[in-house]
Amino acid sequence: MTDADSSLADAARRQAFLATVHPYDSLAPDELARVAETFEQVEAEEGTVLYRAGEALAGLYLIAEGRVEVSDETGAPVSLLAARNSFGERGLVRGGLAVTTARTTEAARLLLLPATEFHRQIEVSPAFARFFDRARPAQPERKGDLATQRVGDLMARSPVTVRPTTGIQAAAALMRDTRVSCLAVTDAEERLVGIVTVRDMTGKALACGLPPDAPVAKIMTERPLTLPPTALGSDLLNLMLERGIGHVPVTDGDRVIGILTQTDLTRFQAVSASAMVRDIARAGTAAEMAEVTARLPQLLAQLVGAGNRHEVTTRLVTDIADACTRRLLTLAERRLGPPPAAYLWLACGSQGRQEQSGISDQDNCLILADDAPEAAAGYFERFASFVCEGLATCGYVLCPGEMMATNPRWRQPLRVWRGYFERWIAEPDQEAQMLASVMFDLRPIGGARHLFDDLQEATLAAAAKNSIFVSHMTANSLKHAPPLGLFRGFATVRSGEHKNEVDLKMNGVVPVVDLARLYALRGQITEVNTRARLEAALQAGLISGTGGRDLIDAYDLIAETRLERQAEEVRAGRRPDNFMAPSDLSDLQRSHLRDAFVVIRTMQSSAGQGKGMLG
């Protein structure tokens, strides 16, 4: 390599070269000239390490000639870069420390933009910022939209409380004086034990002629349905509409921090998702519910088009499946009679994680109380068939792997389920890993919720303590690789209907789902939603601040790209799927998406090396 070939030591030549590279080609001529003068030329022989992971970055590198291999902290290559490719920007954006290692694979000539000038351009040039700042800013809250508001933002603080021993007349006077329609009943440790409403006062106390000094414990609703402050307004609406209740306590753990009533909601207008839940709750047959779920593609397109974040959209879409399931449970009991034992219907897969999109099959199971008589087997077989067939009628395809309550294996008493998890943890063979991965995403939908509480806690505790099981689950979480081609491109499907396309689900979303599940296992995190697991893992220190934020950003970008693609398919009158051709994206979109895949591979490598997730 000689100066006569293509030396960029001269500022005018640097400017001419930069004018052929995005985003510098978008700068005004005078600004481009000024930036060109700030670049430094770097000559590097083959095998030169330009920087290592964890080191302070001198600035942003741009290749003029030669090739550079970028590898993660474990040494695994993630990119082989050539002329006009930049590298080092993610570390600069994330605090100035390199998150990868860069080494030349042949003699190279590079341009180095000092870190101070890089950050200046991020501030003054929108095109530069869009191209290099991979951290996607959070979208603003959509004011006035009840379904996407957090319950904590809707409720009135400082609920009025009484003790269980408080007299009915005294409680009624307190309600009158404070102008509230309900009281939270708490014990000596301020834990919520019940709720008393005006309807209780009239229908239970006055109508039954209870003495004025009788304790409110006699008329209160024990163990009322509650919501956490992080729940969405749609959760509140669905609860009120399905259960026919007008008061919902908001709790942080077992402490009541607020109460929401129907009166509190009059200033808000429910979005179509809640209207669909209402229609489902009133349906008398699966066919009637199917008329409602037929609107799901339009709902998805509307939610995406309105700018909702992906986790909000998938929550609202999943709410429809939950409502269908609960309504079918009710209809099954009407058809078959009262259940002969307590049961709990649970969802797993994307419904369990509250991450359903435009295409979803059904994954579910049934836990029965240990005291269920032998005669109950026939009842619950018919029960499961009724519900699963009803869900299929509503458009939720039967699971091809029969991970459903219609399979006797997944319709068992609690003691059998305990045995399942104990065996999977003790003998983590390939099938056990697969089943454990599915079952760690369980979420109760309807029935006796207490059948799951102890099971979840005991299983997480036992699994986290078994290093062999954790090791197997770690390996299992690395099976789905992001679609990275070595030469700055994408590894696309090679043949068939989706040739030259990328599977955004299996190679984009699923790898993050698997990593988040692994973090939840190691940290005994009870959340099942992927983003909630990532946030909890970051807060608990299970992953580094930089690695955790990068992974959340990467997940957000891929998940939103997937939903946007599905919404486009719906608007075009086609059935949505999970595939996308990289050629459909702009250079900027491809660059950001590829960086997201690099983040996932880096975090997978960190997990595979057993580094405690500190990637």
Coordinates of N, CA and C in Angstrom, one line a residue, residues 304-411:
V304 N -50.1 -0.8 15.9 CA -48.8 -0.5 15.4 C -48.8 0.9 14.7
G305 N -49.8 1.1 13.9 CA -49.9 2.4 13.3 C -50.0 3.6 14.2
A306 N -50.6 3.3 15.4 CA -50.8 4.4 16.4 C -49.5 4.7 17.1
G307 N -48.4 3.9 16.9 CA -47.1 4.1 17.5 C -47.0 3.5 18.8
N308 N -47.8 2.5 19.2 CA -47.6 1.8 20.5 C -46.3 1.0 20.5
R309 N -45.7 1.0 21.6 CA -44.5 0.1 21.7 C -44.9 -1.3 21.6
H310 N -43.9 -2.1 21.2 CA -44.2 -3.5 20.9 C -44.8 -4.3 22.1
E311 N -44.3 -4.0 23.3 CA -44.7 -4.7 24.4 C -46.2 -4.4 24.8
V312 N -46.6 -3.2 24.4 CA -48.0 -2.8 24.6 C -48.9 -3.5 23.6
T313 N -48.5 -3.4 22.4 CA -49.2 -4.1 21.3 C -49.5 -5.6 21.6
T314 N -48.4 -6.3 21.9 CA -48.5 -7.7 22.1 C -49.3 -8.0 23.4
R315 N -49.2 -7.1 24.4 CA -50.1 -7.3 25.6 C -51.6 -7.2 25.2
L316 N -51.9 -6.2 24.4 CA -53.3 -6.0 24.1 C -53.8 -7.2 23.2
V317 N -53.0 -7.6 22.3 CA -53.3 -8.8 21.4 C -53.5 -10.0 22.3
T318 N -52.6 -10.2 23.2 CA -52.7 -11.4 24.1 C -54.0 -11.3 25.0
D319 N -54.4 -10.1 25.4 CA -55.6 -10.0 26.2 C -56.8 -10.7 25.5
I320 N -56.8 -10.6 24.2 CA -57.9 -11.2 23.5 C -57.9 -12.7 23.6
A321 N -56.7 -13.3 23.5 CA -56.6 -14.8 23.7 C -57.0 -15.1 25.2
D322 N -56.6 -14.3 26.1 CA -56.9 -14.6 27.5 C -58.4 -14.5 27.7
A323 N -59.0 -13.5 27.2 CA -60.5 -13.4 27.3 C -61.2 -14.6 26.7
C324 N -60.8 -15.0 25.5 CA -61.4 -16.2 24.9 C -61.3 -17.4 25.8
T325 N -60.1 -17.6 26.3 CA -59.8 -18.7 27.1 C -60.7 -18.7 28.4
R326 N -60.8 -17.6 29.1 CA -61.6 -17.5 30.3 C -63.1 -17.7 30.0
R327 N -63.6 -17.2 28.8 CA -65.0 -17.3 28.5 C -65.3 -18.8 28.1
L328 N -64.3 -19.5 27.5 CA -64.5 -20.9 27.2 C -64.5 -21.7 28.4
L329 N -63.7 -21.3 29.4 CA -63.7 -22.1 30.7 C -65.1 -22.0 31.3
T330 N -65.7 -20.8 31.3 CA -67.0 -20.6 31.8 C -68.1 -21.4 31.1
L331 N -68.0 -21.3 29.7 CA -69.0 -22.1 28.9 C -68.8 -23.6 29.1
A332 N -67.6 -24.0 29.3 CA -67.3 -25.5 29.5 C -68.0 -25.9 30.8
E333 N -67.9 -25.1 31.9 CA -68.6 -25.5 33.1 C -70.1 -25.5 33.0
R334 N -70.6 -24.6 32.2 CA -72.0 -24.6 31.9 C -72.5 -25.8 31.2
R335 N -71.7 -26.2 30.2 CA -72.0 -27.4 29.4 C -71.8 -28.7 30.2
L336 N -70.8 -28.8 30.9 CA -70.4 -30.1 31.6 C -70.9 -30.1 33.0
G337 N -71.2 -29.0 33.6 CA -71.6 -29.0 35.0 C -70.4 -28.5 35.9
P338 N -70.6 -28.3 37.2 CA -69.6 -27.9 38.0 C -68.4 -28.8 38.0
P339 N -67.2 -28.3 38.0 CA -66.0 -29.2 38.0 C -65.9 -30.0 39.3
P340 N -65.5 -31.3 39.2 CA -65.5 -32.2 40.4 C -64.3 -31.9 41.3
A341 N -63.4 -31.0 40.9 CA -62.2 -30.7 41.7 C -61.7 -29.3 41.2
A342 N -60.9 -28.7 42.1 CA -60.3 -27.4 41.7 C -59.3 -27.6 40.6
Y343 N -59.2 -26.6 39.7 CA -58.3 -26.7 38.6 C -57.7 -25.3 38.3
L344 N -56.6 -25.4 37.5 CA -56.0 -24.1 37.1 C -55.6 -24.3 35.6
W345 N -56.2 -23.4 34.7 CA -55.8 -23.4 33.3 C -54.6 -22.4 33.2
L346 N -53.6 -22.9 32.5 CA -52.4 -22.0 32.3 C -52.0 -22.0 30.8
A347 N -51.5 -20.8 30.4 CA -50.9 -20.7 29.1 C -49.4 -20.7 29.1
C348 N -48.8 -21.2 28.1 CA -47.3 -21.1 28.0 C -47.0 -20.5 26.6
G349 N -45.8 -20.6 26.2 CA -45.5 -20.0 24.9 C -45.7 -18.5 24.9
S350 N -46.0 -17.9 23.7 CA -46.2 -16.5 23.5 C -47.3 -16.0 24.3
Q351 N -48.4 -16.8 24.5 CA -49.5 -16.3 25.3 C -49.1 -16.2 26.7
G352 N -48.4 -17.2 27.2 CA -47.9 -17.2 28.6 C -47.0 -16.0 28.8
R353 N -46.2 -15.6 27.9 CA -45.3 -14.4 28.0 C -46.0 -13.1 27.7
Q354 N -47.3 -13.2 27.3 CA -48.1 -12.0 26.9 C -47.4 -11.3 25.7
E355 N -47.0 -12.1 24.7 CA -46.2 -11.6 23.6 C -46.8 -12.1 22.2
Q356 N -48.1 -12.3 22.2 CA -48.7 -12.8 20.9 C -48.7 -11.6 19.9
S357 N -48.5 -12.0 18.6 CA -48.5 -11.1 17.6 C -49.7 -11.4 16.6
G358 N -49.4 -11.2 15.3 CA -50.4 -11.5 14.3 C -50.7 -12.9 14.0
I359 N -49.8 -13.8 14.4 CA -50.0 -15.2 14.1 C -49.6 -16.0 15.4
S360 N -50.6 -16.8 15.9 CA -50.4 -17.5 17.2 C -51.1 -18.8 17.2
D361 N -50.4 -19.9 17.7 CA -51.1 -21.1 17.9 C -51.4 -21.1 19.4
Q362 N -51.9 -22.2 19.9 CA -52.2 -22.3 21.3 C -51.3 -23.3 22.0
D363 N -50.8 -22.9 23.2 CA -50.0 -23.7 24.1 C -50.6 -23.6 25.5
N364 N -51.0 -24.7 26.1 CA -51.7 -24.6 27.4 C -51.6 -25.9 28.1
C365 N -52.0 -25.8 29.4 CA -52.0 -27.0 30.2 C -53.0 -26.9 31.4
L366 N -53.2 -27.9 32.1 CA -54.2 -27.9 33.2 C -53.6 -28.6 34.4
I367 N -53.7 -27.9 35.5 CA -53.2 -28.4 36.8 C -54.5 -28.7 37.6
L368 N -54.6 -29.9 38.1 CA -55.7 -30.3 38.9 C -55.3 -30.4 40.4
A369 N -56.2 -30.2 41.3 CA -56.0 -30.3 42.7 C -55.6 -31.8 43.0
D370 N -54.8 -32.0 44.0 CA -54.4 -33.4 44.3 C -55.5 -34.2 44.9
D371 N -56.6 -33.6 45.4 CA -57.7 -34.4 45.9 C -58.7 -34.7 44.9
A372 N -58.4 -34.5 43.6 CA -59.4 -34.8 42.5 C -59.7 -36.3 42.5
P373 N -60.9 -36.7 42.5 CA -61.2 -38.1 42.5 C -60.9 -38.7 41.1
E374 N -60.8 -40.0 41.0 CA -60.5 -40.7 39.8 C -61.5 -40.4 38.7
A375 N -62.8 -40.2 39.2 CA -63.9 -40.0 38.2 C -63.7 -38.6 37.5
A376 N -62.9 -37.8 38.1 CA -62.7 -36.4 37.5 C -61.9 -36.5 36.2
A377 N -61.2 -37.6 35.9 CA -60.4 -37.7 34.7 C -61.3 -37.5 33.4
G378 N -62.4 -38.1 33.4 CA -63.2 -38.0 32.2 C -63.8 -36.6 32.0
Y379 N -64.2 -36.0 33.1 CA -64.8 -34.7 33.1 C -63.7 -33.7 32.5
F380 N -62.5 -33.7 33.0 CA -61.5 -32.8 32.6 C -61.0 -33.1 31.2
E381 N -61.1 -34.3 30.7 CA -60.7 -34.6 29.3 C -61.7 -33.9 28.4
R382 N -63.0 -34.0 28.7 CA -64.0 -33.3 27.9 C -63.9 -31.8 28.1
F383 N -63.6 -31.4 29.3 CA -63.4 -30.0 29.6 C -62.3 -29.4 28.7
A384 N -61.1 -30.1 28.7 CA -60.0 -29.6 27.9 C -60.3 -29.6 26.4
S385 N -61.0 -30.6 25.9 CA -61.4 -30.7 24.5 C -62.3 -29.5 24.1
F386 N -63.2 -29.2 25.0 CA -64.2 -28.1 24.7 C -63.4 -26.8 24.6
V387 N -62.5 -26.5 25.5 CA -61.8 -25.3 25.5 C -60.8 -25.2 24.3
C388 N -60.0 -26.2 24.1 CA -59.0 -26.2 23.0 C -59.7 -26.1 21.6
E389 N -60.8 -26.9 21.5 CA -61.5 -26.8 20.2 C -62.1 -25.4 20.0
G390 N -62.6 -24.8 21.1 CA -63.1 -23.5 21.0 C -62.1 -22.5 20.6
L391 N -60.9 -22.6 21.2 CA -59.8 -21.7 20.8 C -59.4 -21.9 19.4
A392 N -59.4 -23.1 18.9 CA -59.2 -23.4 17.4 C -60.2 -22.7 16.6
T393 N -61.5 -22.7 17.0 CA -62.5 -22.0 16.3 C -62.3 -20.5 16.2
C394 N -61.7 -20.0 17.3 CA -61.4 -18.6 17.4 C -60.1 -18.2 16.6
G395 N -59.5 -19.2 16.0 CA -58.3 -18.9 15.2 C -57.0 -19.2 15.8
Y396 N -57.0 -19.7 17.0 CA -55.7 -20.1 17.7 C -55.4 -21.6 17.3
V397 N -54.5 -21.8 16.4 CA -54.3 -23.1 15.8 C -53.8 -24.1 16.9
L398 N -54.3 -25.3 16.7 CA -53.9 -26.4 17.6 C -52.4 -26.6 17.5
C399 N -51.7 -26.7 18.7 CA -50.3 -26.9 18.7 C -49.9 -28.2 18.0
P400 N -49.0 -28.1 17.0 CA -48.6 -29.3 16.3 C -47.8 -30.3 17.2
G401 N -47.2 -29.8 18.3 CA -46.5 -30.6 19.2 C -47.4 -31.1 20.3
E402 N -48.7 -30.8 20.3 CA -49.7 -31.3 21.3 C -49.3 -30.8 22.7
M403 N -48.7 -29.6 22.7 CA -48.5 -28.9 24.0 C -49.8 -28.2 24.5
M404 N -50.8 -29.1 24.8 CA -52.1 -28.6 25.1 C -52.7 -29.4 26.2
A405 N -53.7 -28.9 26.8 CA -54.4 -29.6 27.9 C -55.2 -30.8 27.4
T406 N -55.4 -30.9 26.1 CA -56.0 -32.1 25.6 C -55.1 -33.4 25.6
N407 N -53.8 -33.1 25.7 CA -52.8 -34.2 25.9 C -52.8 -34.6 27.4
P408 N -53.1 -35.9 27.7 CA -53.2 -36.3 29.1 C -51.9 -35.9 29.9
R409 N -50.8 -35.9 29.2 CA -49.5 -35.6 29.9 C -49.6 -34.2 30.5
W410 N -50.3 -33.3 29.9 CA -50.3 -31.9 30.4 C -51.7 -31.6 31.0
R411 N -52.3 -32.6 31.6 CA -53.6 -32.4 32.3 C -53.5 -33.4 33.5

